[in-house]
């Protein structure tokens, strides 16, 4: 099974473990992800509120490139729409939203294509089907095929599946799960042998980029999610979005400092758990790059953890009281 692949900016940097673990589990599942060449940032979630036309043109360029590179692969006879897969929830939202709205607003489509024309591109709305990676795993691969690859059961782990607020709503390309209480990730983790805990806040917002706008709001949103997972004695939170992973992992200590808590819940991507269950080493799936150490959870599986990263010295920067400091990832190259 072959798919177009839009990694987005996060998977090139702080969510590199998401990309590497996906590629590691794709091979045994017979999946091929062909990265769209020369893709650009999708604009995250805020740019569309700043300049709608520019935001749609920015995303439209990615869709145009994907269509240009993927449709010829159909040998001139397009039996079905090519699938463009985005592992990042924000990228998935933007790509699917623009694909949908360009098909509904002819005037907007003309303006976007006029902008794309400067780069020799154009896009016909609906030429592609935009899908999230979780959708592909549970609906194309299926739970049985995933379970068949398991050589190391995750039965010793209690996992809290966290979807975030973007993946299953509003569903521009058709929902693949319930918008209020999704269960597809729950079922996937059970197929890996894990104990999946009840997690009522599984589809609630982590705050997104609110960490850079309001510490009060952001930390309270993150605290609620951490408390919910801790209340159900989860060993780990499992997510499918780089922004969610960053917020819950990187700002966990800030939550502890502000609220007097002591949460130490590692937050990993679902593809990393798939890789572990498939018998891959922690290093092969990027475990060790998270900030809240996953070593205690790995110990329950009897898996040798990766060596701890040496702390990286950082230059002191002037604190901007209007936002939270962005954390440094372990062994991240300093610029």
Tab-separated table of C-alpha atoms in Angstrom:
chain	number	residue	atom	x	y	z
A	1	UNK	CA	0.000	0.000	0.000
A	2	UNK	CA	1.495	3.282	-1.156
A	3	UNK	CA	0.611	6.755	0.068
A	4	UNK	CA	1.696	10.316	-0.458
A	5	UNK	CA	3.337	11.597	2.714
A	6	UNK	CA	3.289	15.092	4.142
A	7	UNK	CA	5.469	15.057	7.300
A	8	UNK	CA	5.076	18.707	8.232
A	9	UNK	CA	7.606	20.799	10.095
A	10	UNK	CA	7.346	19.095	13.493
A	11	UNK	CA	8.395	15.696	12.207
A	12	UNK	CA	11.544	17.313	10.841
A	13	UNK	CA	12.535	18.511	14.295
A	14	UNK	CA	11.014	18.031	17.751
A	15	UNK	CA	8.768	15.148	16.647
A	16	UNK	CA	11.515	13.304	14.780
A	17	UNK	CA	10.724	10.185	16.831
A	18	UNK	CA	7.255	10.125	15.264
A	19	UNK	CA	8.732	10.025	11.772
A	20	UNK	CA	11.441	7.451	12.543
A	21	UNK	CA	9.043	5.131	14.370
A	22	UNK	CA	6.509	5.376	11.547
A	23	UNK	CA	9.105	4.405	8.973
A	24	UNK	CA	10.257	1.539	11.198
A	25	UNK	CA	6.774	0.012	11.555
A	26	UNK	CA	5.765	0.710	7.950
A	27	UNK	CA	8.164	-1.902	6.597
A	28	UNK	CA	6.723	-4.999	8.312
A	29	UNK	CA	3.188	-3.780	7.562
A	30	UNK	CA	3.927	-3.415	3.845
A	31	UNK	CA	3.303	0.332	3.801
A	32	UNK	CA	5.144	2.809	1.588
A	33	UNK	CA	5.074	6.530	2.310
A	34	UNK	CA	6.403	8.713	-0.509
A	35	UNK	CA	7.274	12.146	0.802
A	36	UNK	CA	5.975	15.044	-1.265
A	37	UNK	CA	8.985	16.860	-2.664
A	38	UNK	CA	9.490	20.560	-1.902
A	39	UNK	CA	6.582	20.760	0.551
A	40	UNK	CA	6.256	23.839	2.739
A	41	UNK	CA	4.822	24.644	6.172
A	42	UNK	CA	1.040	24.328	6.436
A	43	UNK	CA	0.830	27.515	8.502
A	44	UNK	CA	-0.090	25.671	11.712
A	45	UNK	CA	-3.476	26.688	13.119
A	46	UNK	CA	-3.191	30.462	13.515
A	47	UNK	CA	-2.227	31.833	10.102
A	48	UNK	CA	-5.694	31.326	8.637
A	49	UNK	CA	-6.993	33.877	11.162
A	50	UNK	CA	-4.364	36.395	10.028
A	51	UNK	CA	-4.749	36.245	6.247
A	52	UNK	CA	-7.215	33.757	4.784
A	53	UNK	CA	-6.093	33.970	1.171
A	54	UNK	CA	-2.400	33.629	1.969
A	55	UNK	CA	-3.130	30.754	4.334
A	56	UNK	CA	-5.147	28.895	1.717
A	57	UNK	CA	-2.492	29.518	-0.933
A	58	UNK	CA	0.191	28.222	1.442
A	59	UNK	CA	-1.684	24.973	1.996
A	60	UNK	CA	-2.881	24.875	-1.588
A	61	UNK	CA	0.719	24.755	-2.772
A	62	UNK	CA	1.219	21.505	-0.850
A	63	UNK	CA	-1.933	20.019	-2.327
A	64	UNK	CA	-0.894	21.092	-5.820
A	65	UNK	CA	2.555	19.552	-5.417
A	66	UNK	CA	1.069	16.339	-4.040
A	67	UNK	CA	-1.391	16.054	-6.915
A	68	UNK	CA	1.313	16.804	-9.458
A	69	UNK	CA	3.622	14.156	-8.023
A	70	UNK	CA	1.043	11.478	-7.190
A	71	UNK	CA	-1.545	11.451	-9.961
A	72	UNK	CA	0.954	10.542	-12.728
A	73	UNK	CA	1.761	7.447	-10.653
A	74	UNK	CA	-1.731	6.189	-11.512
A	75	UNK	CA	-0.530	5.455	-15.083
A	76	UNK	CA	-2.897	7.950	-16.617
A	77	UNK	CA	-5.971	6.190	-15.283
A	78	UNK	CA	-6.989	7.434	-11.875
A	79	UNK	CA	-9.060	4.602	-10.454
A	80	UNK	CA	-9.426	6.409	-7.148
A	81	UNK	CA	-8.253	9.582	-5.506
A	82	UNK	CA	-4.668	9.287	-4.303
A	83	UNK	CA	-4.316	9.380	-0.523
A	84	UNK	CA	-2.161	12.080	1.053
A	85	UNK	CA	-1.285	11.121	4.629
A	86	UNK	CA	-0.410	13.586	7.376
A	87	UNK	CA	0.728	12.236	10.779
A	88	UNK	CA	0.409	15.689	12.401
A	89	UNK	CA	-3.098	16.626	13.519
A	90	UNK	CA	-2.701	20.329	12.673
A	91	UNK	CA	-1.341	19.517	9.218
A	92	UNK	CA	-4.175	17.047	8.682
A	93	UNK	CA	-6.699	19.700	9.675
A	94	UNK	CA	-5.286	22.367	7.364
A	95	UNK	CA	-4.811	20.114	4.352
A	96	UNK	CA	-8.271	18.563	4.616
A	97	UNK	CA	-9.963	21.887	5.358
A	98	UNK	CA	-8.454	23.656	2.349
A	99	UNK	CA	-9.178	20.665	0.127
A	100	UNK	CA	-12.826	20.816	1.201
A	101	UNK	CA	-13.369	24.578	1.147
A	102	UNK	CA	-11.727	25.095	-2.233
A	103	UNK	CA	-14.360	22.740	-3.573
A	104	UNK	CA	-17.139	24.851	-2.082
A	105	UNK	CA	-15.933	28.370	-2.888
A	106	UNK	CA	-15.239	28.974	-6.573
A	107	UNK	CA	-14.119	32.583	-6.028
A	108	UNK	CA	-11.578	31.492	-3.421
A	109	UNK	CA	-10.311	28.733	-5.704
A	110	UNK	CA	-9.707	31.230	-8.516
A	111	UNK	CA	-7.714	33.494	-6.193
A	112	UNK	CA	-5.669	30.628	-4.770
A	113	UNK	CA	-4.853	29.252	-8.200
A	114	UNK	CA	-3.893	32.745	-9.342
A	115	UNK	CA	-1.354	32.821	-6.506
A	116	UNK	CA	-0.139	29.307	-7.293
A	117	UNK	CA	0.291	30.225	-10.943
A	118	UNK	CA	3.369	32.268	-10.004
A	119	UNK	CA	5.054	28.964	-9.171
A	120	UNK	CA	3.702	27.124	-12.168
A	121	UNK	CA	1.105	25.271	-10.093
A	122	UNK	CA	-2.643	24.884	-9.849
A	123	UNK	CA	-4.945	22.637	-7.878
A	124	UNK	CA	-8.327	21.157	-8.633
A	125	UNK	CA	-10.166	20.765	-5.336
A	126	UNK	CA	-10.882	17.182	-4.350
A	127	UNK	CA	-8.140	15.668	-6.524
A	128	UNK	CA	-6.676	14.079	-3.405
A	129	UNK	CA	-8.067	12.450	-0.300
A	130	UNK	CA	-6.336	13.788	2.810
A	131	UNK	CA	-6.070	11.294	5.665
A	132	UNK	CA	-4.566	11.121	9.118
A	133	UNK	CA	-2.044	8.379	9.810
A	134	UNK	CA	-4.255	6.782	12.482
A	135	UNK	CA	-7.047	6.406	9.920
A	136	UNK	CA	-4.699	4.513	7.604
A	137	UNK	CA	-3.445	2.232	10.375
A	138	UNK	CA	-6.835	1.197	11.710
A	139	UNK	CA	-8.861	1.138	8.475
A	140	UNK	CA	-6.386	0.112	5.768
A	141	UNK	CA	-4.003	-2.061	7.764
A	142	UNK	CA	-6.502	-3.149	10.416
A	143	UNK	CA	-6.200	-4.387	13.960
A	144	UNK	CA	-5.687	-8.029	13.010
A	145	UNK	CA	-2.691	-7.365	10.773
A	146	UNK	CA	-1.201	-5.115	13.429
A	147	UNK	CA	-1.722	-7.761	16.126
A	148	UNK	CA	-0.088	-10.356	13.865
A	149	UNK	CA	3.186	-8.387	13.985
A	150	UNK	CA	3.329	-8.332	17.792
A	151	UNK	CA	6.305	-10.229	19.209
A	152	UNK	CA	6.546	-8.327	22.494
A	153	UNK	CA	3.190	-7.869	24.181
A	154	UNK	CA	2.604	-4.607	26.015
A	155	UNK	CA	0.396	-6.247	28.634
A	156	UNK	CA	2.432	-4.847	31.531
A	157	UNK	CA	1.599	-1.256	30.532
A	158	UNK	CA	-1.442	0.831	31.405
A	159	UNK	CA	-1.841	3.315	28.549
A	160	UNK	CA	-3.981	6.448	28.276
A	161	UNK	CA	-4.881	7.073	24.591
A	162	UNK	CA	-4.922	10.796	23.824
A	163	UNK	CA	-6.449	11.934	20.530
A	164	UNK	CA	-6.509	15.683	21.064
A	165	UNK	CA	-9.220	17.897	19.636
A	166	UNK	CA	-8.397	18.007	15.904
A	167	UNK	CA	-8.188	14.488	14.509
A	168	UNK	CA	-11.803	13.369	14.709
A	169	UNK	CA	-13.521	16.731	14.425
A	170	UNK	CA	-14.826	18.467	12.450
A	171	UNK	CA	-14.083	15.800	9.826
A	172	UNK	CA	-13.682	17.625	6.525
A	173	UNK	CA	-12.884	14.405	4.657
A	174	UNK	CA	-15.423	12.285	6.555
A	175	UNK	CA	-14.959	11.187	10.149
A	176	UNK	CA	-13.300	7.851	10.791
A	177	UNK	CA	-14.157	7.857	14.509
A	178	UNK	CA	-16.587	9.389	16.970
A	179	UNK	CA	-16.049	13.124	17.419
A	180	UNK	CA	-16.651	13.174	21.162
A	181	UNK	CA	-15.443	9.812	22.406
A	182	UNK	CA	-13.185	8.142	19.814
A	183	UNK	CA	-12.009	4.554	20.311
A	184	UNK	CA	-9.808	3.675	17.314
A	185	UNK	CA	-6.531	4.337	19.125
A	186	UNK	CA	-7.852	2.424	22.154
A	187	UNK	CA	-8.455	-0.617	19.940
A	188	UNK	CA	-5.057	-0.323	18.283
A	189	UNK	CA	-3.274	-0.257	21.648
A	190	UNK	CA	-5.295	-3.270	22.798
A	191	UNK	CA	-4.189	-5.066	19.621
A	192	UNK	CA	-0.633	-4.527	20.908
A	193	UNK	CA	-1.624	-6.272	24.123
A	194	UNK	CA	-1.669	-3.172	26.327
A	195	UNK	CA	-4.131	-2.386	29.087
A	196	UNK	CA	-6.005	0.714	27.933
A	197	UNK	CA	-7.303	2.843	30.794
A	198	UNK	CA	-10.453	4.876	30.726
A	199	UNK	CA	-9.459	8.416	29.781
A	200	UNK	CA	-12.537	10.685	29.698
A	201	UNK	CA	-10.548	13.713	28.498
A	202	UNK	CA	-9.055	11.829	25.541
A	203	UNK	CA	-10.472	14.278	22.967
A	204	UNK	CA	-10.078	17.480	24.985
A	205	UNK	CA	-7.711	20.267	23.915
A	206	UNK	CA	-4.115	20.467	25.168
A	207	UNK	CA	-4.044	24.218	24.475
A	208	UNK	CA	-2.081	24.099	21.245
A	209	UNK	CA	0.092	27.193	20.956
A	210	UNK	CA	-1.555	28.715	24.011
A	211	UNK	CA	1.728	27.901	25.783
A	212	UNK	CA	3.163	30.897	23.942
A	213	UNK	CA	0.248	33.197	24.734
A	214	UNK	CA	-1.072	32.576	28.241
A	215	UNK	CA	0.735	30.481	30.835
A	216	UNK	CA	-2.316	30.461	33.111
A	217	UNK	CA	-4.637	28.991	30.499
A	218	UNK	CA	-2.078	26.636	28.939
A	219	UNK	CA	-0.808	25.061	32.133
A	220	UNK	CA	-4.283	24.514	33.511
A	221	UNK	CA	-5.382	22.734	30.319
A	222	UNK	CA	-2.291	20.515	30.459
A	223	UNK	CA	-2.757	19.879	34.196
A	224	UNK	CA	-6.299	18.601	33.629
A	225	UNK	CA	-5.081	16.037	31.107
A	226	UNK	CA	-2.191	14.873	33.265
A	227	UNK	CA	-4.442	14.556	36.314
A	228	UNK	CA	-6.975	12.538	34.341
A	229	UNK	CA	-4.280	10.094	33.214
A	230	UNK	CA	-2.801	9.905	36.722
A	231	UNK	CA	-6.230	9.323	38.273
A	232	UNK	CA	-6.528	6.176	36.173
A	233	UNK	CA	-2.946	5.119	37.049
A	234	UNK	CA	-1.659	5.298	33.493
A	235	UNK	CA	2.005	4.421	32.987
A	236	UNK	CA	2.098	6.498	29.844
A	237	UNK	CA	0.060	8.828	27.654
A	238	UNK	CA	0.006	7.798	23.996
A	239	UNK	CA	-0.714	10.443	21.393
A	240	UNK	CA	-0.809	10.985	17.632
A	241	UNK	CA	-0.056	14.701	17.406
A	242	UNK	CA	3.328	16.485	17.717
A	243	UNK	CA	1.748	19.545	19.349
A	244	UNK	CA	-0.041	17.439	21.956
A	245	UNK	CA	3.108	15.456	22.662
A	246	UNK	CA	5.179	18.609	23.045
A	247	UNK	CA	2.738	20.275	25.418
A	248	UNK	CA	2.168	17.286	27.681
A	249	UNK	CA	5.829	16.310	27.752
A	250	UNK	CA	7.760	19.565	27.684
A	251	UNK	CA	5.536	21.558	30.029
A	252	UNK	CA	4.891	18.830	32.569
A	253	UNK	CA	7.542	20.177	34.940
A	254	UNK	CA	6.095	23.681	34.609
A	255	UNK	CA	2.735	22.229	35.643
A	256	UNK	CA	4.340	20.560	38.654
A	257	UNK	CA	6.015	23.798	39.677
A	258	UNK	CA	2.862	25.887	39.361
A	259	UNK	CA	0.372	23.490	40.945
A	260	UNK	CA	2.594	21.676	43.439
A	261	UNK	CA	2.078	18.339	41.702
A	262	UNK	CA	4.595	15.635	40.869
A	263	UNK	CA	3.481	14.197	37.564
A	264	UNK	CA	6.094	12.102	35.780
A	265	UNK	CA	4.070	10.579	32.970
A	266	UNK	CA	5.991	9.870	29.754
A	267	UNK	CA	4.216	10.876	26.546
A	268	UNK	CA	4.997	8.857	23.425
A	269	UNK	CA	3.605	8.546	19.895
A	270	UNK	CA	1.454	5.543	19.063
A	271	UNK	CA	3.903	4.459	16.364
A	272	UNK	CA	6.616	4.162	19.030
A	273	UNK	CA	4.421	1.738	20.987
A	274	UNK	CA	3.749	-0.202	17.791
A	275	UNK	CA	7.483	-0.466	17.209
A	276	UNK	CA	8.126	-1.754	20.725
A	277	UNK	CA	5.379	-4.340	20.319
A	278	UNK	CA	6.856	-5.380	16.968
A	279	UNK	CA	10.106	-6.212	18.770
A	280	UNK	CA	12.103	-3.147	17.767
A	281	UNK	CA	14.587	-1.570	20.162
A	282	UNK	CA	13.736	1.649	21.996
A	283	UNK	CA	16.469	3.431	20.029
A	284	UNK	CA	14.974	2.305	16.707
A	285	UNK	CA	11.689	4.029	17.506
A	286	UNK	CA	13.168	7.196	18.994
A	287	UNK	CA	12.520	6.472	22.662
A	288	UNK	CA	14.914	8.495	24.790
A	289	UNK	CA	14.187	11.780	23.025
A	290	UNK	CA	11.191	12.538	25.248
A	291	UNK	CA	11.742	14.871	28.223
A	292	UNK	CA	9.761	12.916	30.822
A	293	UNK	CA	11.786	9.720	30.853
A	294	UNK	CA	10.070	6.540	29.663
A	295	UNK	CA	12.598	4.291	31.448
A	296	UNK	CA	10.246	3.289	34.334
A	297	UNK	CA	7.595	2.203	31.835
A	298	UNK	CA	10.122	0.264	29.758
A	299	UNK	CA	11.279	-1.519	32.896
A	300	UNK	CA	7.791	-3.004	33.262
A	301	UNK	CA	8.278	-4.612	29.850
A	302	UNK	CA	11.739	-5.883	30.708
A	303	UNK	CA	13.128	-3.778	27.875
A	304	UNK	CA	16.600	-2.316	28.212
A	305	UNK	CA	16.173	1.465	28.006
A	306	UNK	CA	18.372	3.607	25.769
A	307	UNK	CA	21.290	5.345	27.486
A	308	UNK	CA	20.365	8.624	29.095
A	309	UNK	CA	21.305	11.640	27.022
A	310	UNK	CA	23.971	13.962	28.321
A	311	UNK	CA	22.549	17.362	29.260
A	312	UNK	CA	23.138	19.960	26.576
A	313	UNK	CA	24.385	23.366	27.755
A	314	UNK	CA	22.143	26.183	26.636
A	315	UNK	CA	22.721	29.878	26.324
A	316	UNK	CA	20.716	32.012	28.699
A	317	UNK	CA	18.130	34.089	26.938
A	318	UNK	CA	16.182	37.024	28.194
A	319	UNK	CA	12.886	35.788	29.595
A	320	UNK	CA	9.758	36.982	27.852
A	321	UNK	CA	7.157	37.106	30.609
A	322	UNK	CA	4.359	36.982	28.057
A	323	UNK	CA	5.126	33.430	27.043
A	324	UNK	CA	6.566	30.177	28.308
A	325	UNK	CA	10.133	29.265	27.316
A	326	UNK	CA	10.391	26.688	24.582
A	327	UNK	CA	12.200	23.589	25.902
A	328	UNK	CA	15.353	22.142	24.405
A	329	UNK	CA	15.110	18.570	23.216
A	330	UNK	CA	17.860	16.183	24.410
A	331	UNK	CA	21.044	16.466	22.329
A	332	UNK	CA	19.427	19.087	20.117
A	333	UNK	CA	21.930	20.959	18.008
A	334	UNK	CA	22.364	24.491	19.235
A	335	UNK	CA	22.112	27.320	16.747
